Short mmCIF file of C-alpha atoms and ligand atoms in Angstrom, two decimals:
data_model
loop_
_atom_site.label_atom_id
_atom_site.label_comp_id
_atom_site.label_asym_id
_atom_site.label_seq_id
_atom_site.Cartn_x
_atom_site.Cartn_y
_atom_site.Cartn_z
CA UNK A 1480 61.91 -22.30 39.14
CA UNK A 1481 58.68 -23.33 37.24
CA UNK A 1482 58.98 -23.58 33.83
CA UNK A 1483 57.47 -21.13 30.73
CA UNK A 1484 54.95 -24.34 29.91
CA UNK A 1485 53.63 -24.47 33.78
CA UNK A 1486 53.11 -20.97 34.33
CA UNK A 1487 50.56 -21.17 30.96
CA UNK A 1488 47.48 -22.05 32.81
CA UNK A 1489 47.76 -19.63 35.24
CA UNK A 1490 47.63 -17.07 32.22
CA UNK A 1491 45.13 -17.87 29.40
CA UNK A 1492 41.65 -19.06 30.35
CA UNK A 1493 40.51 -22.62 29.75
CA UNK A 1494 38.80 -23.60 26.59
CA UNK A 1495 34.63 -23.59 27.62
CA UNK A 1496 33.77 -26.72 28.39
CA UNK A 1497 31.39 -28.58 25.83
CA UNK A 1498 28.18 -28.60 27.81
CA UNK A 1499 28.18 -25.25 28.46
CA UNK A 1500 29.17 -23.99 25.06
CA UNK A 1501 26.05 -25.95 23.46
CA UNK A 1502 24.05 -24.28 26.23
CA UNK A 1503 24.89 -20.81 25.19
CA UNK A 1504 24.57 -21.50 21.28
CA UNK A 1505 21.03 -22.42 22.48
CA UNK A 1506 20.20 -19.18 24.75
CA UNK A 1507 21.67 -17.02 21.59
CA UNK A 1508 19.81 -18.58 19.63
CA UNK A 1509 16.44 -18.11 21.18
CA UNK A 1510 17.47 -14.66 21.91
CA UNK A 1511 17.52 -14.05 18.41
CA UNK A 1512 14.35 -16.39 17.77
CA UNK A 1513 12.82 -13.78 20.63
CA UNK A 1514 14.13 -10.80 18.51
CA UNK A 1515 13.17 -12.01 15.69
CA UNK A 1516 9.56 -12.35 16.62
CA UNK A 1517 9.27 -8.26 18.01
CA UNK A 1518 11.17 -7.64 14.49
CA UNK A 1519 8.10 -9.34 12.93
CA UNK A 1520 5.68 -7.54 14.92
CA UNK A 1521 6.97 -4.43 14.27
CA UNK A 1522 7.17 -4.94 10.67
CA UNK A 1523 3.47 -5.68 10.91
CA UNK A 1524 4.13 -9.85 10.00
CA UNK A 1525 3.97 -9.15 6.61
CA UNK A 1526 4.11 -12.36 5.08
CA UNK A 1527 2.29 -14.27 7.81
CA UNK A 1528 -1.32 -15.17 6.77
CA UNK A 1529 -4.11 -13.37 9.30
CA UNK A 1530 -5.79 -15.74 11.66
CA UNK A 1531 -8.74 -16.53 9.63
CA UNK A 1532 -8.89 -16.87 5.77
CA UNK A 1533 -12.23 -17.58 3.93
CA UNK A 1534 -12.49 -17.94 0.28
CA UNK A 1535 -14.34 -14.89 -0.47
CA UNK A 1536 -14.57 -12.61 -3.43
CA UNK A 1537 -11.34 -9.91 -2.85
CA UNK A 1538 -10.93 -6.44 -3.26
CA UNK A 1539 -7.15 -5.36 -3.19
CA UNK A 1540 -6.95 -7.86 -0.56
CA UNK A 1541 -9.45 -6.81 1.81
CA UNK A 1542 -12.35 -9.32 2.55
CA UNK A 1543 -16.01 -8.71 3.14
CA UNK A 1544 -16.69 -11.79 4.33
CA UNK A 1545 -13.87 -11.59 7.13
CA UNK A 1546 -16.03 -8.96 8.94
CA UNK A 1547 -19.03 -11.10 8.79
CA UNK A 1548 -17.29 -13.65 10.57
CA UNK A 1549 -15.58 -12.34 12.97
CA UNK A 1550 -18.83 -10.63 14.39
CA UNK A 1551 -20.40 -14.30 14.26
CA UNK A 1552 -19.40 -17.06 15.48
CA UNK A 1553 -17.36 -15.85 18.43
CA UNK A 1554 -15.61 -13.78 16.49
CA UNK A 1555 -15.59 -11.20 18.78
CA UNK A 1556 -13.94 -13.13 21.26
CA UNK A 1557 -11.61 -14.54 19.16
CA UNK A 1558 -10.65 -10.98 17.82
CA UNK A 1559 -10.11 -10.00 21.20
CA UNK A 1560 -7.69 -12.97 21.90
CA UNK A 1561 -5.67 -12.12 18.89
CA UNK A 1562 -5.84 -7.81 19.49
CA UNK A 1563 -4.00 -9.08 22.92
CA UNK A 1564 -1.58 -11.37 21.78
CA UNK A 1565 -0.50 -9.15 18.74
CA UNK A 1566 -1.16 -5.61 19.73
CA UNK A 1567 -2.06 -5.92 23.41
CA UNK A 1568 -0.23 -4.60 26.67
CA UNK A 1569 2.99 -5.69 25.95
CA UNK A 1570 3.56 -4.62 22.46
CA UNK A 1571 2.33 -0.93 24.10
CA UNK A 1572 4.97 -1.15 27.03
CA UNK A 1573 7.76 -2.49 24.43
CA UNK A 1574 7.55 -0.03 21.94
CA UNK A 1575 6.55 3.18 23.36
CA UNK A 1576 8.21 5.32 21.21
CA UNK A 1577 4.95 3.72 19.10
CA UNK A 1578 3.16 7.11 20.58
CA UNK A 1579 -0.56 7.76 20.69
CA UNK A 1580 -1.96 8.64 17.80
CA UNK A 1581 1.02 7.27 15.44
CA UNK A 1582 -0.61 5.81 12.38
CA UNK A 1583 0.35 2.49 12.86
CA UNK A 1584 -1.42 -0.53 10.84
CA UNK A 1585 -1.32 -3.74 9.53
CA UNK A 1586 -2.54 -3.79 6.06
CA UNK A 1587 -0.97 -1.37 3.74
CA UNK A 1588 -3.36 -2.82 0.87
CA UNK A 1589 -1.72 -4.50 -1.11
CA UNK A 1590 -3.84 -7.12 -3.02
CA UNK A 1591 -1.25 -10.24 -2.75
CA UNK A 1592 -0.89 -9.83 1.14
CA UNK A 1593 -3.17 -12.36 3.06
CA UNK A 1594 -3.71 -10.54 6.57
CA UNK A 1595 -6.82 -10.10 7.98
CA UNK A 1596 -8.21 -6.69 7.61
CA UNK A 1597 -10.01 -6.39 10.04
CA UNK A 1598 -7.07 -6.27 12.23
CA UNK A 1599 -6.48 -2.83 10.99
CA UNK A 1600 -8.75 -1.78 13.49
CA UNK A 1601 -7.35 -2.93 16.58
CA UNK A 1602 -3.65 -1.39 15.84
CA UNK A 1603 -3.87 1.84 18.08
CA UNK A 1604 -2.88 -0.01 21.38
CA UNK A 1605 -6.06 -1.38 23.21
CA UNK A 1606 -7.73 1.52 25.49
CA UNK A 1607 -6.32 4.11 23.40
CA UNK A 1608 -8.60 6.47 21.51
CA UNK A 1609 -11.98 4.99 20.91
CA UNK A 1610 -14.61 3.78 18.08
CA UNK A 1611 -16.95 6.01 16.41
CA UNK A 1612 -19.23 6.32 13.29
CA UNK A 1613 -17.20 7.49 10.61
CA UNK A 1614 -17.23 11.21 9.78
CA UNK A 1615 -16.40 10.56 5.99
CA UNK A 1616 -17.25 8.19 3.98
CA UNK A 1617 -16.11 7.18 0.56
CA UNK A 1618 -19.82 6.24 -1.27
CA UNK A 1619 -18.87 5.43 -5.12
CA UNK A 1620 -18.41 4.58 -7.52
CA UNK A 1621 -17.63 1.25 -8.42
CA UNK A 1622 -14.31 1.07 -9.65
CA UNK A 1623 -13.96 4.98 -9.81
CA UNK A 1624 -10.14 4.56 -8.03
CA UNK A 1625 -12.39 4.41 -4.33
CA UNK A 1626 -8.93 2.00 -3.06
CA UNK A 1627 -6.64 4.62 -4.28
CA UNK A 1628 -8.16 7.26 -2.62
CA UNK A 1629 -8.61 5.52 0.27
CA UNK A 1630 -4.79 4.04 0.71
CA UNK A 1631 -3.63 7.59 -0.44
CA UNK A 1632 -5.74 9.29 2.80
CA UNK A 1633 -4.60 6.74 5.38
CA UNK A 1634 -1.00 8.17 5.31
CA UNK A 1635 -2.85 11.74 6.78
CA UNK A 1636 -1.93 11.07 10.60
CA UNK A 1637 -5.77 12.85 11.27
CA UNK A 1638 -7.51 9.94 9.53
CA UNK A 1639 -8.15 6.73 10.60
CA UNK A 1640 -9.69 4.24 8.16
CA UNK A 1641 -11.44 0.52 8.41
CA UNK A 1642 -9.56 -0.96 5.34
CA UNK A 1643 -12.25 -3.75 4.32
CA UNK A 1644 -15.72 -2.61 2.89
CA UNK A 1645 -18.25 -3.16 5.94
CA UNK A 1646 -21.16 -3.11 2.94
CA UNK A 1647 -23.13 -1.37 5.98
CA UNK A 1648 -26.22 1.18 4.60
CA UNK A 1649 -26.51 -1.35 1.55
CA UNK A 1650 -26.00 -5.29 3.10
CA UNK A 1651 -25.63 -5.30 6.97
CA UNK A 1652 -28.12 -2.51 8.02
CA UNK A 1653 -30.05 -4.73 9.78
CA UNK A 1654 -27.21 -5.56 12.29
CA UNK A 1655 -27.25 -2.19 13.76
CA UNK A 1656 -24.98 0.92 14.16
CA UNK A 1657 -23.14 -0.63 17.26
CA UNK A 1658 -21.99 -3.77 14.92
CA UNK A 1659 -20.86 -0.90 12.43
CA UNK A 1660 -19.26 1.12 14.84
CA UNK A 1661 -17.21 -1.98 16.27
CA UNK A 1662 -15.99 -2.42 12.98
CA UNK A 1663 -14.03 1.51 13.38
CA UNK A 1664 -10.22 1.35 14.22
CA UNK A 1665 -9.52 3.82 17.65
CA UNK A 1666 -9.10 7.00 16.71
CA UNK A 1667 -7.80 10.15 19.36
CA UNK A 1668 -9.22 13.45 19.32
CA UNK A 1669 -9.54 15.32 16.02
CA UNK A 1670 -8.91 12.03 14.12
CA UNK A 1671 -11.03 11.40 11.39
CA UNK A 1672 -12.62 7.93 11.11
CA UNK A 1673 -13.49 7.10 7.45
CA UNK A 1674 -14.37 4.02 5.76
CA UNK A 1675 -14.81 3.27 1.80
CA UNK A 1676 -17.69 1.03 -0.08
CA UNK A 1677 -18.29 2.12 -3.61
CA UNK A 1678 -21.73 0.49 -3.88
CA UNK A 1679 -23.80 3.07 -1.65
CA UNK A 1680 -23.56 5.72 -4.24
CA UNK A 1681 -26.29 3.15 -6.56
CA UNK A 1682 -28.12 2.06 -3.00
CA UNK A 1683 -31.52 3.94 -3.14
CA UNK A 1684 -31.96 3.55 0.87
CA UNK A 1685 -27.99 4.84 1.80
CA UNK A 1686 -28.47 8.29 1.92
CA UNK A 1687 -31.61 8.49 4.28
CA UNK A 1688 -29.70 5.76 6.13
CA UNK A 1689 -26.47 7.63 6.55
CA UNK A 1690 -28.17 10.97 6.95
CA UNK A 1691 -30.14 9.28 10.23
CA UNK A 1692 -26.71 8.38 11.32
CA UNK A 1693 -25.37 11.84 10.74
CA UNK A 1694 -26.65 14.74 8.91
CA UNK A 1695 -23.06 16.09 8.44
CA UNK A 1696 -21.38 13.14 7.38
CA UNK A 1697 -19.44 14.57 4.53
CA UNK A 1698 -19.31 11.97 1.38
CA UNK A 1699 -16.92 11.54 -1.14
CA UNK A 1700 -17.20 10.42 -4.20
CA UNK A 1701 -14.52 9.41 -6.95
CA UNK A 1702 -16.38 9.43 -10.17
CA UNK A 1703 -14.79 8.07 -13.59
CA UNK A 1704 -15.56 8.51 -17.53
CA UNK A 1705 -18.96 5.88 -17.35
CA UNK A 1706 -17.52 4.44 -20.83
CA UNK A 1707 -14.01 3.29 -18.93
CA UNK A 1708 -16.14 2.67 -16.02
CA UNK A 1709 -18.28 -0.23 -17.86
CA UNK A 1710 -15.82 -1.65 -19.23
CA UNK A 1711 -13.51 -1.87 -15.56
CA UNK A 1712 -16.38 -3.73 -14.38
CA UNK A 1713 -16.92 -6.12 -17.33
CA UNK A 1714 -12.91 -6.88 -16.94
CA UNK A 1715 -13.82 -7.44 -13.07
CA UNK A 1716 -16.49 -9.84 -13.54
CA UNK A 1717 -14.46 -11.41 -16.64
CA UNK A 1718 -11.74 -12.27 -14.25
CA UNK A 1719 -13.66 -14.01 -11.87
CA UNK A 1720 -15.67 -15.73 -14.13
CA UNK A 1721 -14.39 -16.22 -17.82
CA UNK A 1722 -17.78 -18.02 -19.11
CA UNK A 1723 -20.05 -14.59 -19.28
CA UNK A 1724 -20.92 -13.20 -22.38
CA UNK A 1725 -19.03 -10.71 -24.48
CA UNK A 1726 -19.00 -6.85 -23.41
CA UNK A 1727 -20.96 -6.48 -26.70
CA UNK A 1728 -23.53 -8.26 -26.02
CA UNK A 1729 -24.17 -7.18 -22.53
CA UNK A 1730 -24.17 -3.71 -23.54
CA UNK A 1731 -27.20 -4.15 -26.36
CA UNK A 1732 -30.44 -4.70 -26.29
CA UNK A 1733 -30.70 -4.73 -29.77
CA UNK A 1734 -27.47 -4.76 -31.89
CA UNK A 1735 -28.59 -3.76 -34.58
CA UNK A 1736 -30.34 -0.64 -33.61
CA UNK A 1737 -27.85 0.26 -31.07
CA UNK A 1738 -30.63 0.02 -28.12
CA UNK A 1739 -28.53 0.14 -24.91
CA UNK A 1740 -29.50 -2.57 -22.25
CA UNK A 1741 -29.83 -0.37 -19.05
CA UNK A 1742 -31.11 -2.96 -16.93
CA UNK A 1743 -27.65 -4.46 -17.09
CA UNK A 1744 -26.53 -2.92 -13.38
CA UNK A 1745 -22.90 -2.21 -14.95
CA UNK A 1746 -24.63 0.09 -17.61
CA UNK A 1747 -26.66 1.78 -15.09
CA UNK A 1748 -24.00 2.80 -12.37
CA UNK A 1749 -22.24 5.25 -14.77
CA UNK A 1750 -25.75 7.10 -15.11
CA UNK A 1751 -24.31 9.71 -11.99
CA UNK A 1752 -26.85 11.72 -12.46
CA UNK A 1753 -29.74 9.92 -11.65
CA UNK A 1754 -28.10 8.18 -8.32
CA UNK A 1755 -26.74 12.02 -7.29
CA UNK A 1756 -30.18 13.09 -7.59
CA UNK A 1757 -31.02 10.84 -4.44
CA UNK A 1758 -28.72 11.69 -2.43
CA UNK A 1759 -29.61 15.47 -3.13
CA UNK A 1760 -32.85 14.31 -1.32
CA UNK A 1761 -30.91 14.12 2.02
CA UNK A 1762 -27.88 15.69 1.62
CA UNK A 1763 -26.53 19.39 0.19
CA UNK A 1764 -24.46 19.30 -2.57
CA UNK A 1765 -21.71 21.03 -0.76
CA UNK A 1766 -21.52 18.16 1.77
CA UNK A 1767 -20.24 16.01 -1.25
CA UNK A 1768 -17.20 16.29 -2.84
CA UNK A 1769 -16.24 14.98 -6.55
CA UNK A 1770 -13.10 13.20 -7.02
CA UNK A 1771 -12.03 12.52 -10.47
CA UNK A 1772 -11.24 9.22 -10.94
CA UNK A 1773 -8.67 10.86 -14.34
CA UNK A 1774 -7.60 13.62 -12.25
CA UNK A 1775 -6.54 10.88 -9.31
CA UNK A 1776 -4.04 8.94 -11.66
CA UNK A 1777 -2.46 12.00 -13.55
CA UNK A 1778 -2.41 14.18 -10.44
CA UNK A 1779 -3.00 12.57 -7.02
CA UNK A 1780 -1.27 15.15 -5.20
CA UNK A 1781 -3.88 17.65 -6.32
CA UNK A 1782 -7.00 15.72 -5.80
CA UNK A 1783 -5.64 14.61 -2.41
CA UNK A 1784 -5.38 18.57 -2.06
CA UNK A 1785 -9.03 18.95 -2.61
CA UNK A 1786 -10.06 15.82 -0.58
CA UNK A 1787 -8.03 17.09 2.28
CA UNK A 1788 -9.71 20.54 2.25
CA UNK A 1789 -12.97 18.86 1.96
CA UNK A 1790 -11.96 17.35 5.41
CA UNK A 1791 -10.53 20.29 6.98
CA UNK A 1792 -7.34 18.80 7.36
CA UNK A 1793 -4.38 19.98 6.47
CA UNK A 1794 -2.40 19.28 3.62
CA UNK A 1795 0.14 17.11 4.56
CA UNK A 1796 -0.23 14.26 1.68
CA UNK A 1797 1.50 16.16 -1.06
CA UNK A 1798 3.38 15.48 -4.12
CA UNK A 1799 6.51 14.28 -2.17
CA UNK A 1800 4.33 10.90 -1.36
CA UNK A 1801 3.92 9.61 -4.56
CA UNK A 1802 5.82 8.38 -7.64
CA UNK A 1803 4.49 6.88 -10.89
CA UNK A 1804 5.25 3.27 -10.92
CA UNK A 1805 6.41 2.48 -14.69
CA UNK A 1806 5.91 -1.16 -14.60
CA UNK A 1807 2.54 -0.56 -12.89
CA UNK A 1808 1.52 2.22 -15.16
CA UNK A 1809 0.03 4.29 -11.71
CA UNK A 1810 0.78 6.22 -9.18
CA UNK A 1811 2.59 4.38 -6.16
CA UNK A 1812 3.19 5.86 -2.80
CA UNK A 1813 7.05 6.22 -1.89
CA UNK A 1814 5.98 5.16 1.62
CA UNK A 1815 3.14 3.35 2.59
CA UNK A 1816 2.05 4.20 5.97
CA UNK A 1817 3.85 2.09 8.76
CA UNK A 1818 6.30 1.10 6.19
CA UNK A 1819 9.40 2.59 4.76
CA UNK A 1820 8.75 0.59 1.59
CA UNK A 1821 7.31 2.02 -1.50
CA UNK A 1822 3.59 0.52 -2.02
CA UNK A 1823 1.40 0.40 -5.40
CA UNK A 1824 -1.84 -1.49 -5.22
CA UNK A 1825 -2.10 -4.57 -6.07
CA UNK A 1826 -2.75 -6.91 -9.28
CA UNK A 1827 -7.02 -6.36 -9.41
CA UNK A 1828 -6.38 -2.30 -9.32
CA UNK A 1829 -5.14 -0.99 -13.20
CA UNK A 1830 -5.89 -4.67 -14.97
CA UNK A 1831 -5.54 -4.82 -18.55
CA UNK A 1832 -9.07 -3.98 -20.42
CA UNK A 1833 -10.47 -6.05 -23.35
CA UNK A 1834 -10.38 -4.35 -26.77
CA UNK A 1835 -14.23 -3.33 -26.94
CA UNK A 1836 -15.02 -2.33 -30.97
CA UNK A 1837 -14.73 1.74 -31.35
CA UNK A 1838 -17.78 1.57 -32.52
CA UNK A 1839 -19.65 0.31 -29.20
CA UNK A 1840 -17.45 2.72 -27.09
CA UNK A 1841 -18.59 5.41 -29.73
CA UNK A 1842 -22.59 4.21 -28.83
CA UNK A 1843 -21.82 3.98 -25.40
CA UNK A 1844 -20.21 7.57 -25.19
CA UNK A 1845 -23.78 8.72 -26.79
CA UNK A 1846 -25.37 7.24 -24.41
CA UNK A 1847 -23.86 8.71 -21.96
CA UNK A 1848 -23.51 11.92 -22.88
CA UNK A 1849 -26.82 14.08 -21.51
CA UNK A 1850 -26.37 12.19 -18.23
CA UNK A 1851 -23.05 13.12 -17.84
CA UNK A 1852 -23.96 17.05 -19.13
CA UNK A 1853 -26.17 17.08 -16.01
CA UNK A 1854 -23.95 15.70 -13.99
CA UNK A 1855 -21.40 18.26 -14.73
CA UNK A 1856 -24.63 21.02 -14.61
CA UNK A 1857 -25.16 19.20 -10.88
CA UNK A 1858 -21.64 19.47 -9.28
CA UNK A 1859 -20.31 22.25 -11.34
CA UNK A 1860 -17.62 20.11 -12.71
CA UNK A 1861 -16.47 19.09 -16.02
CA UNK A 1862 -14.93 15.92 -15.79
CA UNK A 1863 -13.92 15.76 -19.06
CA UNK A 1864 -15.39 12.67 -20.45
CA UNK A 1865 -17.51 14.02 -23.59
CA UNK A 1866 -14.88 15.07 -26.60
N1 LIG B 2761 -2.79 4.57 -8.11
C1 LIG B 2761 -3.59 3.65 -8.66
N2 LIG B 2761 -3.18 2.37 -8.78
C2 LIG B 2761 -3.99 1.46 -9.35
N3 LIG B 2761 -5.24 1.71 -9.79
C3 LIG B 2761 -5.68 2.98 -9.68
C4 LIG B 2761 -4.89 3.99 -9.13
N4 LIG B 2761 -5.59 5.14 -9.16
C5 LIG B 2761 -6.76 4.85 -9.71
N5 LIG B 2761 -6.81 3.56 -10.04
C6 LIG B 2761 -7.98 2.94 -10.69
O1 LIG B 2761 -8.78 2.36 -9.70
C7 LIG B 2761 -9.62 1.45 -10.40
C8 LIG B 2761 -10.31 0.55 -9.42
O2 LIG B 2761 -11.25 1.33 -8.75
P1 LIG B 2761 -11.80 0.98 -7.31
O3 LIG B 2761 -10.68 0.87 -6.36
O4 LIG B 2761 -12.83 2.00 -6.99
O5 LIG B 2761 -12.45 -0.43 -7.55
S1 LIG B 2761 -13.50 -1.17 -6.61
O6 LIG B 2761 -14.83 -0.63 -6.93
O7 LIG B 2761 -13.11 -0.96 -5.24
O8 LIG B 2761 -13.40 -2.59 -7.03
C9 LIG B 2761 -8.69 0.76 -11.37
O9 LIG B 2761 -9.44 0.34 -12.47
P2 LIG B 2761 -8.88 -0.66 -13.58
O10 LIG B 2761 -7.76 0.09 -14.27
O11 LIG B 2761 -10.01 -0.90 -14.50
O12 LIG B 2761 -8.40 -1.88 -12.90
C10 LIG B 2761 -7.65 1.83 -11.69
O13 LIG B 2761 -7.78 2.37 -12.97
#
């Protein structure tokens, strides 16, 4: 009769031998290596740089300069490379629940993030949906809140937006509307393709550009107290380049008799007036809408109410979307699209202002004063700024 010990083996299976063991640590692990990787896509490689970083001047972490070269140089090759390794075919036939349509991006905006922007375009699977001029564009004003607006639309599933500043009816005119329209991210049927740079509103030749591109492009612009304005753009500059002179002396021509210097551009941007009355040249008024700049940090929901109106979209960004950020001292969005996380804008969007003497703001709000009592005469608006 065999004994308890013999009859062992025939029971319990046999350790794994060592070769094999190793050899399945290493499939599991690139298993997970492979999962890892679709885990990364689909959270939009976050921390992974884009595939090209210049040193360029940066708005909330969207470069100008990374459109330029990407049209040049190949670029456009080289974009298309990248669309198909990162959002090509297989991404499409992996993820399908990742429908048509589905607002689905790369770059939520914020500043500290180093992707490329330009990638934003290419995010709608390849083939789906297709370019076109934008419908809406975001003219002005320099530092008015134009990124807040912007990031604030781009959760509306009905627009589509290019998140870098293409710079086109003021800087890149000459390289036609096809370059511009390349520059688009796919949009479907009834999407709304929109794209943001602050410095048409002052461009003397961007309204008879955009009108020849379309007379019914509707324009937005977010327009801020000129006084705050000045002094957003002074703390710009003074960040990037701590050597220029003081606000003070920027701002007057003569001290001493409180003669403003309006051929200092800063100064001259806040004069609303005088830029809306060129763009009244080629568009109606009631193709533009107002945003206040105030109005879009103490109540987003509401101006995002009026903006979406403008559109003819409905109102789907509401109140639920944002929350103010106490540390930031703004608004934040509770979900930034294609992200679950909360998102405020980055470090170069609310920066801390020099003190500026009352006494200059006090000149400065003179100054400003008739220009912005036609402005308000102009857009039937009262903004607000003159107390
Ligand atoms: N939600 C939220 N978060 C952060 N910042 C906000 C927000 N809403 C409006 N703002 C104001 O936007 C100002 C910058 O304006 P722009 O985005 O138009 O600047 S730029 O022209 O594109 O450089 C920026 O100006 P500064 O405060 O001077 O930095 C902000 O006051």
């Amino acid at each position: 009769m065999p004994s308890a010990s013999m009859a062992l083996p025939a029971t319990l299976p046999e350790p794994l031998p060592r070769g094999i063991f190793r050899k399945f640590v290493l499939m599991l692990c690139s298993l997970l290596m492979s999962l890892y990787v679709f885990y990364c896509l689909a959270e939009q490689c976050q921390n992974l740089p884009g595939p090209l970083i210049q040193a360029s001047e940066q708005e909330e972490g969207y470069r100008e300069l990374d459109i330029t070269i990407w049209q040049s140089l190949e670029g456009k090759k080289l974009l298309q490379k990248t669309k198909e390794q990162r959002w090509g075919a297989p991404w499409s036939r992996l993820f399908p629940s990742i429908g048509v349509g589905t607002p689905f991006r790369a770059h939520t905006g914020a500043e500290n993030t180093h992707r490329t922007p330009m990638l934003e375009s290419t995010l709608t699977p390849l083939g789906e949906g297709s370019k076109n001029l934008p419908q809406a564009i975001i003219i002005g004003v320099k530092k008015g809140g134009t990124r807040a607006l912007l990031e604030f639309l781009r959760i509306h599933p009905d627009i589509r937006a290019v998140g870098a500043e293409p710079h086109f009816f003021d800087r890149n005119y000459h390289k036609g509307l096809d370059w511009y329209r390349d520059l688009m991210p796919r949009t479907l049927d009834g999407q709304i393709t929109m794209e943001k740079t602050p410095s048409y509103f002052v461009t003397k030749e961007a309204p008879a550009r955009i009108s020849a591109m379309s007379k019914d492009a509707k324009l937005i612009v977010v327009v801020r107290d000129p006084v705050t304005r000045v002094i957003s753009d002074y703390t710009q500059t003074l960040s990037k380049r701590p050597d220029i002179p003081t606000f003070e002396s920027l701002t007057f021509k003569n001290r001493t008799t409180g003669l403003i210097d309006i051929s200092w551009s800063a100064i001259q941007i806040g004069i609303y007036a005088k830029h809306l009355e060129n763009w009244l040249l080629d568009f109606p008024i009631g193709q533009m809408l107002f945003v206040s700049g105030e109005r879009l940090i103490t109540d987003p929901a509401g101006e995002l109410g009026r903006v979406q109106d403008f559109l003819g979209l409905k109102r789907i960004i509401t109140d639920k979307h944002f929350y103010f950020n106490k540390t930031k001292g703004f608004p934040c969005l509770k979900k930034a699209e294609g992200s679950s996380k909360p998102h405020c804008l980055g470090k170069t969007k609310g920066r801390t202002h020099p003190d500026i003497h009352p006494k200059v703001v006090q000149r400065l709000r003179e100054f400003y004063r008739p220009f912005n009592m036609k402005f308000y005469q102009m857009t039937g608006q009262d903004f607000g700024w003159d107390y």
